């Protein structure tokens, strides 16, 4: 996992758009959690992921593969949906099994985009109510395990004045947007 400020330059979101690097502790103060669990041929990674799922009370999972080839004519629409800034009312837990993707999250309190590169083996937890978006990398392929507390669902609430008042957004801000938060300097 690598994290840095998104450079905000125009261009394809599958490009790195690298800006100033940031320490992962900045993300932790925003409720974003990381675990690096290398995928091994013996399947030991499965037990590690299951421990995290059990600890966080997740009961369901699925595996999805996304690529231009697999999605065909629906690829552009699918990528537009996940690239558009949104939040979820549940945590979003993703564990790439192959390929790579970029999760961009809004920094508190600045609202700047932070880009997180998640490679195979990088389990990431985004808290409910955090604004974020997703893009594949330039290989345009990812195979990801998704974890859910209940039956699998993916409901995006796209950013708007109404979404800013969503109870999960308000809770997120109350939990993580503290004025006394120390800004960590770039590494």
CSV table of C-alpha atoms in Angstrom, one decimal:
chain,number,residue,atom,x,y,z
A,1,UNK,CA,0.0,0.0,0.0
A,2,UNK,CA,1.2,3.4,-1.0
A,3,UNK,CA,-0.5,6.7,-0.2
A,4,UNK,CA,0.0,10.1,-1.6
A,5,UNK,CA,-1.9,13.3,-2.5
A,6,UNK,CA,-3.6,13.0,-5.9
A,7,UNK,CA,-2.0,15.6,-8.2
A,8,UNK,CA,-5.4,16.8,-9.6
A,9,UNK,CA,-4.0,17.0,-13.1
A,10,UNK,CA,-6.4,16.2,-15.9
A,11,UNK,CA,-6.0,12.8,-17.4
A,12,UNK,CA,-7.0,9.2,-17.2
A,13,UNK,CA,-7.7,8.1,-13.6
A,14,UNK,CA,-5.9,4.8,-14.3
A,15,UNK,CA,-2.6,6.7,-14.3
A,16,UNK,CA,-0.8,7.1,-10.9
A,17,UNK,CA,-1.4,10.9,-10.6
A,18,UNK,CA,1.4,11.0,-7.9
A,19,UNK,CA,1.7,13.9,-5.6
A,20,UNK,CA,3.4,14.3,-2.3
A,21,UNK,CA,3.7,11.0,-0.3
A,22,UNK,CA,1.9,10.8,3.0
A,23,UNK,CA,2.4,8.5,6.0
A,24,UNK,CA,-0.3,5.9,6.5
A,25,UNK,CA,-0.8,7.3,10.0
A,26,UNK,CA,-2.7,10.1,8.4
A,27,UNK,CA,-5.2,7.6,7.0
A,28,UNK,CA,-5.5,5.9,10.3
A,29,UNK,CA,-6.6,9.1,11.9
A,30,UNK,CA,-9.4,9.2,9.3
A,31,UNK,CA,-10.5,5.7,10.1
A,32,UNK,CA,-8.9,4.0,7.1
A,33,UNK,CA,-7.3,0.7,8.2
A,34,UNK,CA,-4.7,-1.4,6.4
A,35,UNK,CA,-3.4,-4.9,6.7
A,36,UNK,CA,-0.8,-6.4,4.4
A,37,UNK,CA,-1.5,-10.1,4.1
A,38,UNK,CA,0.7,-11.7,1.4
A,39,UNK,CA,-1.1,-14.2,-0.8
A,40,UNK,CA,0.7,-17.4,-0.5
A,41,UNK,CA,0.3,-20.7,-2.4
A,42,UNK,CA,-0.5,-22.6,0.8
A,43,UNK,CA,-3.6,-20.4,1.4
A,44,UNK,CA,-2.4,-19.1,4.8
A,45,UNK,CA,-3.7,-15.7,3.8
A,46,UNK,CA,-7.3,-17.1,4.1
A,47,UNK,CA,-7.0,-17.7,7.8
A,48,UNK,CA,-5.6,-14.1,8.3
A,49,UNK,CA,-8.5,-12.6,6.4
A,50,UNK,CA,-11.0,-14.8,8.3
A,51,UNK,CA,-9.6,-13.5,11.6
A,52,UNK,CA,-10.1,-9.9,10.5
A,53,UNK,CA,-13.6,-10.7,9.2
A,54,UNK,CA,-14.6,-12.4,12.5
A,55,UNK,CA,-13.2,-9.6,14.6
A,56,UNK,CA,-15.2,-7.0,12.5
A,57,UNK,CA,-18.3,-9.2,12.5
A,58,UNK,CA,-18.3,-9.9,8.8
A,59,UNK,CA,-20.3,-12.9,7.7
A,60,UNK,CA,-20.3,-12.9,3.9
A,61,UNK,CA,-17.8,-12.4,1.2
A,62,UNK,CA,-17.5,-12.7,-2.6
A,63,UNK,CA,-14.8,-12.3,-5.2
A,64,UNK,CA,-15.2,-10.1,-8.2
A,65,UNK,CA,-13.0,-9.6,-11.2
A,66,UNK,CA,-13.0,-6.4,-13.2
A,67,UNK,CA,-11.4,-5.6,-16.5
A,68,UNK,CA,-12.2,-4.1,-19.8
A,69,UNK,CA,-12.2,-7.6,-21.4
A,70,UNK,CA,-14.5,-9.1,-18.8
A,71,UNK,CA,-17.0,-6.3,-18.7
A,72,UNK,CA,-17.0,-5.6,-22.4
A,73,UNK,CA,-19.5,-2.9,-23.4
A,74,UNK,CA,-20.5,-2.2,-19.8
A,75,UNK,CA,-16.9,-1.4,-18.8
A,76,UNK,CA,-17.0,2.4,-19.2
A,77,UNK,CA,-20.3,2.8,-17.3
A,78,UNK,CA,-19.1,0.6,-14.5
A,79,UNK,CA,-15.9,2.5,-14.1
A,80,UNK,CA,-17.8,5.8,-14.2
A,81,UNK,CA,-20.0,4.6,-11.3
A,82,UNK,CA,-17.0,3.8,-9.0
A,83,UNK,CA,-15.0,6.8,-10.1
A,84,UNK,CA,-17.8,9.2,-9.1
A,85,UNK,CA,-17.3,10.5,-5.6
A,86,UNK,CA,-19.6,8.6,-3.2
A,87,UNK,CA,-20.0,7.1,0.3
A,88,UNK,CA,-21.5,3.9,1.7
A,89,UNK,CA,-23.5,3.4,4.8
A,90,UNK,CA,-21.4,0.4,5.7
A,91,UNK,CA,-17.7,-0.2,5.9
A,92,UNK,CA,-16.1,-1.1,2.6
A,93,UNK,CA,-13.5,-3.9,3.0
A,94,UNK,CA,-11.5,-4.9,0.0
A,95,UNK,CA,-8.7,-7.4,-0.4
A,96,UNK,CA,-7.1,-7.5,-3.9
A,97,UNK,CA,-6.2,-11.0,-4.8
A,98,UNK,CA,-4.6,-10.0,-8.1
A,99,UNK,CA,-4.1,-6.8,-10.0
A,100,UNK,CA,-4.1,-3.3,-8.6
A,101,UNK,CA,-6.5,-0.4,-8.0
A,102,UNK,CA,-6.5,3.1,-6.6
A,103,UNK,CA,-8.8,4.1,-3.8
A,104,UNK,CA,-9.0,7.9,-3.5
A,105,UNK,CA,-10.3,9.2,-0.1
A,106,UNK,CA,-11.1,12.8,1.0
A,107,UNK,CA,-8.7,14.0,3.7
A,108,UNK,CA,-10.1,15.5,6.8
A,109,UNK,CA,-10.3,18.4,7.4
A,110,UNK,CA,-8.8,19.7,4.1
A,111,UNK,CA,-11.0,17.7,1.6
A,112,UNK,CA,-8.0,17.0,-0.6
A,113,UNK,CA,-7.8,13.7,-2.4
A,114,UNK,CA,-5.5,11.1,-1.0
A,115,UNK,CA,-4.7,8.3,-3.5
A,116,UNK,CA,-4.1,4.8,-2.0
A,117,UNK,CA,-2.5,2.2,-4.3
A,118,UNK,CA,-3.8,-1.2,-3.3
A,119,UNK,CA,-2.0,-4.2,-4.7
A,120,UNK,CA,-2.6,-7.9,-4.2
A,121,UNK,CA,-2.4,-8.7,-0.5
A,122,UNK,CA,-3.3,-5.2,0.7
A,123,UNK,CA,-6.5,-5.5,2.7
A,124,UNK,CA,-8.2,-2.1,3.3
A,125,UNK,CA,-11.1,-1.0,5.4
A,126,UNK,CA,-12.9,2.3,4.5
A,127,UNK,CA,-15.2,3.5,7.3
A,128,UNK,CA,-18.9,4.1,6.6
A,129,UNK,CA,-19.5,7.7,5.6
A,130,UNK,CA,-16.1,8.5,4.1
A,131,UNK,CA,-16.2,10.1,0.6
A,132,UNK,CA,-14.1,8.1,-1.8
A,133,UNK,CA,-13.8,6.8,-5.4
A,134,UNK,CA,-12.0,4.0,-7.2
A,135,UNK,CA,-10.0,3.5,-10.4
A,136,UNK,CA,-8.2,0.5,-11.8
A,137,UNK,CA,-4.5,1.0,-12.6
A,138,UNK,CA,-3.3,1.2,-16.3
A,139,UNK,CA,-3.5,-2.7,-16.5
A,140,UNK,CA,-7.3,-2.3,-16.1
A,141,UNK,CA,-7.6,-5.5,-14.1
A,142,UNK,CA,-8.3,-6.4,-10.5
A,143,UNK,CA,-9.6,-9.5,-8.7
A,144,UNK,CA,-10.9,-8.5,-5.3
A,145,UNK,CA,-12.5,-10.2,-2.3
A,146,UNK,CA,-15.2,-8.1,-0.8
A,147,UNK,CA,-16.4,-8.6,2.8
A,148,UNK,CA,-19.9,-7.8,4.1
A,149,UNK,CA,-21.6,-7.9,7.5
A,150,UNK,CA,-24.9,-8.9,5.9
A,151,UNK,CA,-25.8,-10.1,2.5
A,152,UNK,CA,-23.6,-8.6,-0.2
A,153,UNK,CA,-24.7,-5.1,-1.4
A,154,UNK,CA,-23.0,-2.1,-2.9
A,155,UNK,CA,-25.1,1.1,-2.6
A,156,UNK,CA,-23.3,4.3,-3.5
A,157,UNK,CA,-24.6,7.6,-2.2
A,158,UNK,CA,-23.1,10.2,-4.6
A,159,UNK,CA,-21.8,13.4,-3.1
A,160,UNK,CA,-24.4,16.1,-2.8
A,161,UNK,CA,-25.8,18.5,-0.2
A,162,UNK,CA,-28.3,15.8,0.8
A,163,UNK,CA,-25.6,13.2,1.1
A,164,UNK,CA,-23.5,15.6,3.3
A,165,UNK,CA,-26.4,15.3,5.8
A,166,UNK,CA,-26.6,11.5,5.6
A,167,UNK,CA,-26.5,10.1,9.2
A,168,UNK,CA,-23.5,7.9,8.4
A,169,UNK,CA,-21.6,10.9,7.0
A,170,UNK,CA,-22.4,13.0,10.1
A,171,UNK,CA,-21.3,10.1,12.4
A,172,UNK,CA,-18.1,9.8,10.3
A,173,UNK,CA,-17.3,13.5,10.7
A,174,UNK,CA,-18.1,13.4,14.5
A,175,UNK,CA,-15.8,10.3,14.9
A,176,UNK,CA,-12.9,11.5,12.8
A,177,UNK,CA,-12.9,15.2,12.1
A,178,UNK,CA,-11.3,16.7,15.2
A,179,UNK,CA,-9.9,20.2,15.1
A,180,UNK,CA,-7.1,19.1,17.4
A,181,UNK,CA,-6.0,16.4,15.0
A,182,UNK,CA,-2.3,16.8,14.4
A,183,UNK,CA,-1.4,17.0,10.7
A,184,UNK,CA,1.4,14.6,9.9
A,185,UNK,CA,4.0,15.9,7.6
A,186,UNK,CA,4.9,14.2,4.3
A,187,UNK,CA,7.6,11.6,4.3
